[in-house]
Coordinates of C-alpha atoms and ligand atoms in Angstrom, one line a residue:
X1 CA -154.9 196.7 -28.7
X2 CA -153.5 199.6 -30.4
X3 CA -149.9 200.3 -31.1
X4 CA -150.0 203.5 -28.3
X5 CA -151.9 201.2 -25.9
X6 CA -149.1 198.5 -26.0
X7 CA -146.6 200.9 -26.1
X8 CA -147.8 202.4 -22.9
X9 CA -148.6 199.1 -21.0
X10 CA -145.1 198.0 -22.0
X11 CA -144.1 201.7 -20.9
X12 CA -145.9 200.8 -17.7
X13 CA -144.2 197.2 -17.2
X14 CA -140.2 198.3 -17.5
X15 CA -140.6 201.7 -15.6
X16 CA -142.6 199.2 -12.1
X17 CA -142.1 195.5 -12.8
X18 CA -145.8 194.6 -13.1
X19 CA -148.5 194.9 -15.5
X20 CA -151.1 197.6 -14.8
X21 CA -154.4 197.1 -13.8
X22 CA -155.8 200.0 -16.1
X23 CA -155.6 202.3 -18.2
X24 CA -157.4 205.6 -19.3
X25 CA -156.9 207.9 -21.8
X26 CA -158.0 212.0 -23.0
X27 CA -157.4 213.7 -25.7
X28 CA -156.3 217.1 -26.7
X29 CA -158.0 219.6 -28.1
X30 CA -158.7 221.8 -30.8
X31 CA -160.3 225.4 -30.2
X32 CA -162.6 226.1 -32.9
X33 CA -163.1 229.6 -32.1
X34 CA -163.2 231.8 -28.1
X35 CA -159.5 232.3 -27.5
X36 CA -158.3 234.4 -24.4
X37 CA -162.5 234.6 -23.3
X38 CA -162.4 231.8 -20.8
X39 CA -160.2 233.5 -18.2
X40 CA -162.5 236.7 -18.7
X41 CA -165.7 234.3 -18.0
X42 CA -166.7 234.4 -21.6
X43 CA -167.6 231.7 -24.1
X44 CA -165.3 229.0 -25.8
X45 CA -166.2 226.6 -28.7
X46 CA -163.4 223.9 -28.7
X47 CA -163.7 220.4 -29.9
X48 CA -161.4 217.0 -28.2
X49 CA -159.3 215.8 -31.2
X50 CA -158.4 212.1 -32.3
X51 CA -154.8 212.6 -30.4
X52 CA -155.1 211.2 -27.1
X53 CA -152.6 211.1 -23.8
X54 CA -152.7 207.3 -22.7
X55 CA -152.6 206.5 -18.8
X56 CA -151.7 203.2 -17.7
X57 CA -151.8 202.8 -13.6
X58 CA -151.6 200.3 -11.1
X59 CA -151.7 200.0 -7.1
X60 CA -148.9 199.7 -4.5
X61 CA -149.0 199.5 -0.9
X62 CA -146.8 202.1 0.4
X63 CA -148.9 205.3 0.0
X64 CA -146.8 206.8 -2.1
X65 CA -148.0 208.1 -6.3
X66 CA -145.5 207.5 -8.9
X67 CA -145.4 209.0 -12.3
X68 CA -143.0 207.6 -15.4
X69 CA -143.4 209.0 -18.8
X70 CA -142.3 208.0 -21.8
X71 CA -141.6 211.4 -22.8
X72 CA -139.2 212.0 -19.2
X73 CA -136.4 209.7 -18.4
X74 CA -137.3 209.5 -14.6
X75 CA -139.7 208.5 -12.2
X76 CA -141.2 211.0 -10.2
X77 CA -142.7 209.6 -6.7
X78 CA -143.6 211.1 -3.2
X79 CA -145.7 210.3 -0.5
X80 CA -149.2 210.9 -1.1
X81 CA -149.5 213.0 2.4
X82 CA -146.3 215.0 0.9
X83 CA -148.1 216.3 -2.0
X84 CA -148.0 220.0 -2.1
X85 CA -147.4 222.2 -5.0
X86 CA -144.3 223.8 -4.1
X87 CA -143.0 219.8 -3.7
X88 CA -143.9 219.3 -7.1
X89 CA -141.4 220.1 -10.4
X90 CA -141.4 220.2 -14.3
X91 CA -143.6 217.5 -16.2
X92 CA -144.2 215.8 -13.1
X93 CA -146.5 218.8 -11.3
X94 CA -149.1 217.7 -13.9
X95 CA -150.2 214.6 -12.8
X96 CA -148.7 215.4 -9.3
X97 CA -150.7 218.0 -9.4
X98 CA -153.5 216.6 -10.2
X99 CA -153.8 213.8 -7.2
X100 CA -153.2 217.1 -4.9
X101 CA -155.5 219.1 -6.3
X102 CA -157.9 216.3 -6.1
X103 CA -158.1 216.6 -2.3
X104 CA -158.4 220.2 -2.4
X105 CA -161.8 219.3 -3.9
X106 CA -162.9 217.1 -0.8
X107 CA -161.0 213.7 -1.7
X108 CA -159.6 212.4 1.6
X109 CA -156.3 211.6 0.8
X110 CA -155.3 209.9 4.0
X111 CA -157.9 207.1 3.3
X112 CA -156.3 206.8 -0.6
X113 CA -154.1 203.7 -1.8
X114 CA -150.7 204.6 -3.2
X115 CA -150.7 204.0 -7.5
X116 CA -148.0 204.1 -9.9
X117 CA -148.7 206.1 -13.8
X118 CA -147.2 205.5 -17.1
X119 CA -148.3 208.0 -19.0
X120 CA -147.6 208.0 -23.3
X121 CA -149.3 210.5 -25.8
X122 CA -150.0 211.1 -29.3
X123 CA -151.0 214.6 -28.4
X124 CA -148.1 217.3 -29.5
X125 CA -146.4 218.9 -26.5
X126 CA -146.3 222.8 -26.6
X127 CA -148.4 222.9 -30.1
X128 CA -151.1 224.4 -28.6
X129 CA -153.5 221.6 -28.9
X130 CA -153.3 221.0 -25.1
X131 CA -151.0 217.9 -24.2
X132 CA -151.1 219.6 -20.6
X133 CA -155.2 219.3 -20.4
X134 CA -154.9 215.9 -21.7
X135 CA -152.2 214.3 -19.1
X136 CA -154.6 216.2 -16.2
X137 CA -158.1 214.6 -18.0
X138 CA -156.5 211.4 -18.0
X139 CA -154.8 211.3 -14.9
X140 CA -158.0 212.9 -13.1
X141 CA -160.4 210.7 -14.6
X142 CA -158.5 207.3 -13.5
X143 CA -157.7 208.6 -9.5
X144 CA -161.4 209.7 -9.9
X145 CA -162.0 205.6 -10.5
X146 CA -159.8 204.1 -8.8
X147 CA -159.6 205.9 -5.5
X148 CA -164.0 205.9 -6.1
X149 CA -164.1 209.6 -5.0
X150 CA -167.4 209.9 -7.4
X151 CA -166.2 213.5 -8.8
X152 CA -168.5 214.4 -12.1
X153 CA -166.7 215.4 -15.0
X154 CA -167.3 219.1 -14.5
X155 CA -165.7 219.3 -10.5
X156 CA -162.6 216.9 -12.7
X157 CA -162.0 220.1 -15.1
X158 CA -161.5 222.0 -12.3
X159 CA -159.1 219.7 -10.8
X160 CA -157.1 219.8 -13.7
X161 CA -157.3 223.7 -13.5
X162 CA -156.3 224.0 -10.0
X163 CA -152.8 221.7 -10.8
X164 CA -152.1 223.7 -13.4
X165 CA -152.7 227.3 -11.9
X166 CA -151.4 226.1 -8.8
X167 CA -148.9 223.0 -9.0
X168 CA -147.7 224.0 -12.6
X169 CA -148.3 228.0 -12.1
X170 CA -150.0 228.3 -15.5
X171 CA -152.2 230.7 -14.6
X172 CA -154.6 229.1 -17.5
X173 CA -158.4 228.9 -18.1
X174 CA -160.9 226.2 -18.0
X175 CA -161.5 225.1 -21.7
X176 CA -159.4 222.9 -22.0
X177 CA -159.5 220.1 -19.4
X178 CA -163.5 220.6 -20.2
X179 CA -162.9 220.1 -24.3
X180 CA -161.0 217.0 -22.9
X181 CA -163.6 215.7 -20.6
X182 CA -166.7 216.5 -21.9
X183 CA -166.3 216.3 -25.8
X184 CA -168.0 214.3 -27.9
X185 CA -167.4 212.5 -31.6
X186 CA -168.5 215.2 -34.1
X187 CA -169.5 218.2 -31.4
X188 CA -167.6 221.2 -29.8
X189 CA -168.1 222.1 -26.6
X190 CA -170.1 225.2 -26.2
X191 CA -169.1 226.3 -22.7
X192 CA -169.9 229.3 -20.7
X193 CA -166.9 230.0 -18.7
X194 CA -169.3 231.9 -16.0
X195 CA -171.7 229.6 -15.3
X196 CA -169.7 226.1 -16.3
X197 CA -172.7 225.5 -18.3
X198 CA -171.9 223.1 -21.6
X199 CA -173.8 222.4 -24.5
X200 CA -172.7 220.1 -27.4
X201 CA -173.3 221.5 -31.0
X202 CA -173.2 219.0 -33.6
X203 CA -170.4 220.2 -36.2
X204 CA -171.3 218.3 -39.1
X205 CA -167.6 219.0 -40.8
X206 CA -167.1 215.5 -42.7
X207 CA -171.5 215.7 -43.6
X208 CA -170.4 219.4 -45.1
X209 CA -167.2 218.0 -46.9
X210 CA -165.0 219.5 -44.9
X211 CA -162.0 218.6 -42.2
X212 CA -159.9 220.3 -39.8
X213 CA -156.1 221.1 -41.0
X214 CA -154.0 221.7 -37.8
X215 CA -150.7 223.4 -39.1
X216 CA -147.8 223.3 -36.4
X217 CA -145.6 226.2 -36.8
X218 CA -143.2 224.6 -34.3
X219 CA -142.3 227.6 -32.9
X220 CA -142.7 227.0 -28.9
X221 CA -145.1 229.1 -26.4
X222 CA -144.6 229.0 -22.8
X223 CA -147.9 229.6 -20.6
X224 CA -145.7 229.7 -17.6
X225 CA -144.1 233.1 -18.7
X226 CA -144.5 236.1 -20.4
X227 CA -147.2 236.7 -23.1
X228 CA -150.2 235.0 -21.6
X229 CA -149.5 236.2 -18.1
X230 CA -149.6 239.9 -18.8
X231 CA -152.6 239.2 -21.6
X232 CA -154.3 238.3 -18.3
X233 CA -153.3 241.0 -16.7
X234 CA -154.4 243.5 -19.3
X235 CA -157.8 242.0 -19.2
X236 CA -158.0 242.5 -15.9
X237 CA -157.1 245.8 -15.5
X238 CA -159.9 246.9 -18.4
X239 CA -162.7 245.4 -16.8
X240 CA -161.3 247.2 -13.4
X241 CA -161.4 250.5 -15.4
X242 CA -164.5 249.8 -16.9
X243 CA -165.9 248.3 -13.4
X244 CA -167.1 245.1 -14.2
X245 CA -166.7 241.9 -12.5
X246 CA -165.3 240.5 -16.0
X247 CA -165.1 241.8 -19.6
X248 CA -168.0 238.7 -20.4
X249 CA -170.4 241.2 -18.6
X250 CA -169.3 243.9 -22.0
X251 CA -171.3 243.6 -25.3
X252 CA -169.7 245.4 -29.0
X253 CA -172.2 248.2 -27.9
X254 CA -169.9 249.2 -24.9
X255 CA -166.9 249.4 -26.6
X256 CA -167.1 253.0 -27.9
X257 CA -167.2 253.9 -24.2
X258 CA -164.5 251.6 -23.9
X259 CA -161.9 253.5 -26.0
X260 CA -162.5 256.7 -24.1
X261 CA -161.9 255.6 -20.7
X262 CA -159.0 252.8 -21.5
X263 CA -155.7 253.8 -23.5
X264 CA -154.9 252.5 -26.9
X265 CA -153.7 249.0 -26.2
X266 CA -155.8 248.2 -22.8
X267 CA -158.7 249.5 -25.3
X268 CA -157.3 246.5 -28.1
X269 CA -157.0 243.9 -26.0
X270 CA -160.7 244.9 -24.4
X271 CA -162.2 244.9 -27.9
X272 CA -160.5 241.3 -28.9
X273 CA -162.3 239.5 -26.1
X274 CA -165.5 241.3 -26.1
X275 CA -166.1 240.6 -30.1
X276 CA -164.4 237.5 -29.7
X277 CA -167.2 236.6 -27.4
X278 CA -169.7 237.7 -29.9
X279 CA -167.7 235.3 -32.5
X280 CA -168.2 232.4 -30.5
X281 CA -172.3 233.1 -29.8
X282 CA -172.2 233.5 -33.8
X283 CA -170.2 230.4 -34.6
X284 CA -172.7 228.4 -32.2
X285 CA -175.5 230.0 -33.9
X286 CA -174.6 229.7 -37.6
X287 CA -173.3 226.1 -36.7
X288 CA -176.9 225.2 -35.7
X289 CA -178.9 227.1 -38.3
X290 CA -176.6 227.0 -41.3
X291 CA -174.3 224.5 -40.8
X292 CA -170.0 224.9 -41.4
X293 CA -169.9 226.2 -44.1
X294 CA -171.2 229.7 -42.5
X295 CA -168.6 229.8 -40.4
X296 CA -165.3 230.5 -42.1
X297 CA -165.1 234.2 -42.0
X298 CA -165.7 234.0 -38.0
X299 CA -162.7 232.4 -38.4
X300 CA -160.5 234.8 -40.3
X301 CA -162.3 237.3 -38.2
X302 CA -161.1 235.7 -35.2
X303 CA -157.4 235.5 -36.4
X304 CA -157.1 239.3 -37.4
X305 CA -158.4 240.3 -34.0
X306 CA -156.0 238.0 -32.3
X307 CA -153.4 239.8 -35.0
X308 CA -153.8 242.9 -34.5
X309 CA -156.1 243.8 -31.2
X310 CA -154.5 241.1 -28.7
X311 CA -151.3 240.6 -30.8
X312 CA -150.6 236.9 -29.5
X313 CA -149.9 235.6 -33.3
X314 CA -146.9 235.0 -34.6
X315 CA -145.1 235.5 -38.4
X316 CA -145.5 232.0 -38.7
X317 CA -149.1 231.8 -37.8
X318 CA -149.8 234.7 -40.0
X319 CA -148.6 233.1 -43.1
X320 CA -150.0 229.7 -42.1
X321 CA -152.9 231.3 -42.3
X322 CA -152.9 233.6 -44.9
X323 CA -151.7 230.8 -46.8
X324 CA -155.1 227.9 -46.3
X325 CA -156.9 231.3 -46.9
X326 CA -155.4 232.0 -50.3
X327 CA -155.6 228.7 -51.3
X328 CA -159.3 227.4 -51.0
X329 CA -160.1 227.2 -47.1
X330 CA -163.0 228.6 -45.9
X331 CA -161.8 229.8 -43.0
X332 CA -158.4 230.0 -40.9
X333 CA -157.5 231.0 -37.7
X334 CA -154.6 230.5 -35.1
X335 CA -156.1 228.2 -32.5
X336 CA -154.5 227.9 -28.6
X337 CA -152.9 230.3 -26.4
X338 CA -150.3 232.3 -29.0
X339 CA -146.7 233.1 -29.4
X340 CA -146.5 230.1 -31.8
X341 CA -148.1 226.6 -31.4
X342 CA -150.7 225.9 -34.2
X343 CA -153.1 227.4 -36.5
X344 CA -156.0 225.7 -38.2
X345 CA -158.2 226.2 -40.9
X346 CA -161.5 224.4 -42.2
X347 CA -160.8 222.3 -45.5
X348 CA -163.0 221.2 -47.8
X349 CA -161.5 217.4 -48.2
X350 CA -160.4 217.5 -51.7
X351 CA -158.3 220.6 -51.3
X352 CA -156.4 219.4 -48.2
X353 CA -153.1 218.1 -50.6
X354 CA -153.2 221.8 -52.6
X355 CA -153.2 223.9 -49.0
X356 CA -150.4 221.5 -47.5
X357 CA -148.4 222.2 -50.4
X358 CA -148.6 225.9 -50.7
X359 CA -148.1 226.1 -46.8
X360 CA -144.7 224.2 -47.0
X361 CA -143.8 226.4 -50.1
X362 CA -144.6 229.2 -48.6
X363 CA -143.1 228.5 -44.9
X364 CA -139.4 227.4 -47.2
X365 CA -139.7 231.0 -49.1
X366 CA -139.6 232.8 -45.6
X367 CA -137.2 230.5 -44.6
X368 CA -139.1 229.0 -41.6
X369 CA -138.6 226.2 -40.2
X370 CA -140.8 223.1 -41.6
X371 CA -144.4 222.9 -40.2
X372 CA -146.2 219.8 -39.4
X373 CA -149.7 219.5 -40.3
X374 CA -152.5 216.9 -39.8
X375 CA -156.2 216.5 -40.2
X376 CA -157.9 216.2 -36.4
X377 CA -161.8 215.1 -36.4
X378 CA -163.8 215.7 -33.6
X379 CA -163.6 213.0 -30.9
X380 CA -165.0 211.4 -27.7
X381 CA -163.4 212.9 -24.4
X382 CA -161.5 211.0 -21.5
X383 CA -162.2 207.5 -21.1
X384 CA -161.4 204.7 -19.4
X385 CA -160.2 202.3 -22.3
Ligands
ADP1 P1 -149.6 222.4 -24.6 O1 -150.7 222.2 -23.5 O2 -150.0 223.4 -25.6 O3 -149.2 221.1 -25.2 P2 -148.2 223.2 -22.3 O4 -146.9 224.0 -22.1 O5 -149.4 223.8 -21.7 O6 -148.3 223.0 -23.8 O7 -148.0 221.8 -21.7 C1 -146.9 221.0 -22.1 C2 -146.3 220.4 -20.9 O8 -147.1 219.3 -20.3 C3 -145.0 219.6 -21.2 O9 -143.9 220.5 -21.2 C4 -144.9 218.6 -20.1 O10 -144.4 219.2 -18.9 C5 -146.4 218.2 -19.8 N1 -146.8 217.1 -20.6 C6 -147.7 217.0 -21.6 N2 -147.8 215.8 -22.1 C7 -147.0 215.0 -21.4 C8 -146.6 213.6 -21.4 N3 -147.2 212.7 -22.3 N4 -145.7 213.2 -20.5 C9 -145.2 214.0 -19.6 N5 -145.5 215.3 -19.6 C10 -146.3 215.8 -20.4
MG2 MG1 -151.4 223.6 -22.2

């Protein structure tokens, strides 16, 4: 067993008294390229990582759910008939969330037995590689099994959805808990956020000579609030001036129409999604035809319209960036949500050392805090273990 898996049985034992008679695991994810499309029905490319979120569980007879993490100090628990989301508070309304949200998809929760969770993670909280997708994917996936409710993996992503939206109030996409469900070693996810339709495209990254470099920037984003929130809001009041049902239904040839009806910044954060869109259909595209190494000015495409059209980047991402680009990556973006979290950029394996030293150089010269970075390869989603 593997150091996490002890660590989160043992996790398991001290928090209940018993062993547990399972456990399950997802993992975060990275978003190659499709960032802010998959609220406005658009396409995404992410791929699950090797960082996964660990779920240990085991039954008990009163009907009650309890929830222990090694990242909070208490146990949560309530009554499995209580569960509602204004019941539910801070890390808790994640996997809380989930086993409500579950029977707001059709699970009879009357007929359910109570379960305790120990949940542990190697997934970076708040980084933008989507610890919150992963604790939903793992928690959904092992009430999926052990209460038998027979939920595919698609109708699970949605669960996970609905307890963020609703039990968290993250008023977030579906990409995520899909990259965390459905992934697969050495694929993205191609995902039409319409239709719920997947495809896996191979990546061939480590065939190409190339990895994934996730820089951390450490600087915190909050879904919750703010930013995100009136991103949405934006979008949606475009598409209502430009009556469609959702910016996926504009192409690049709309846009000049576009910045006559909209003012200047609706117009910005119109054109970011509707190009970004277009990025993700040519990432999938060059992926398949001329492999990664196509793809790295997507990428730095991606990041400048983020930049400057949707302005979600950060100084900190912006030099992260800049920085893999000036020194030998063949493409960088900022990957996740915005306001901070983590960039990425495409490697070629034997320049990985020389980029991780110029981007800690260059973070110290601004005087920003330290980043973290790591390689991430493409991995399997959730699983029982
Ligand atoms: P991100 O998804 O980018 O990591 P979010 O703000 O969306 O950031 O989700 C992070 C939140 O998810 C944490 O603040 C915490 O409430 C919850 N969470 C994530 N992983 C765990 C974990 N292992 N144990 C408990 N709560 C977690
Ligand atoms: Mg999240």
């Amino acid at each position: 067993m593997s150091d996490i898996r002890q660590d989160v049985v043992a996790g398991f034992e001290e928090a209940y008294g018993s062993a547990p008679s399972g456990i399950w695991s997802a993992p975060g994810r990275v978003n190659l390229i499709g960032e802010h499309t998959d609220y406005n029905l658009g396409f995404v490319l992410p791929f699950a990582i090797n960082r996964r979120t660990i779920v240990a569980l085991g039954p008990r007879d009163d009907g009650r759910i309890g929830v222990a993490s090694a990242y909070a100090d208490e146990v949560a628990e309530i009554a499995i008939a209580d569960l509602a989301p204004d019941r539910l508070r801070g890390w808790a309304a994640y996997p809380l969330g989930v086993a409500w949200a579950l029977g707001q998809h059709g699970a009879d929760l009357a007929a359910v037995p109570g379960v305790n969770l120990f949940i542990e993670s190697t997934v970076p909280v708040g980084a933008g590689l989507s610890s919150s997708a992963a604790i939903e994917s793992a928690v959904a996936l092992a009430l999926n099994d052990v209460w038998q409710l027979g939920f595919d993996r698609p109708t699970l992503a949605k669960v996970g959805q609905l307890a963020e939206n609703k039990a968290v109030g993250a008023p977030t996409g579906i990409m995520d808990q899909s990259a965390a469900l459905l992934g697969r070693e050495d694929h993205a996810v191609f995902l039409d956020c319409r239709s719920l339709e997947s495809h896996l495209v191979r990546l061939g990254f480590a065939e190409a000579g190339l990895e994934v470099l996730v820089i951390d920037t450490g600087v915190k984003h909050s879904h919750a609030t703010g930013g995100y929130a009136s991103r949405r809001a934006s979008c949606e009041a475009g598409a209502k001036a430009l009556e469609v049902a959702s910016l996926r239904d504009l192409t690049v040839d709309d846009l000049p129409r576009a910045r006559t009806l909209l003012d200047d910044e609706t117009f910005r954060r119109v054109r970011h999604v509707v190009t970004e869109n277009q990025r993700v259909l040519d990432t999938v595209d060059r992926l398949r035809t001329n492999g990664p190494l196509a793809i790295g000015e997507l990428l730095d495409a991606s990041h400048i319209s983020m930049r400057d059209d949707f302005e979600i980047s950060v100084p900190e991402l912006d030099l992260a960036v800049e920085t893999a680009q000036a020194n030998g990556a063949i493409g960088a973006r900022m990957t996740g949500g915005g306001f901070g979290g983590a960039a990425i950029a495409l490697v070629p394996s034997d320049g990985i050392s020389r980029i991780q030293v110029a981007i800690d150089g260059a973070f110290a010269e601004h005087g920003f805090g330290q980043p973290t970075m790591f390689t991430v390869t493409a991995s399997n989603g959730a699983a029982r273990d």
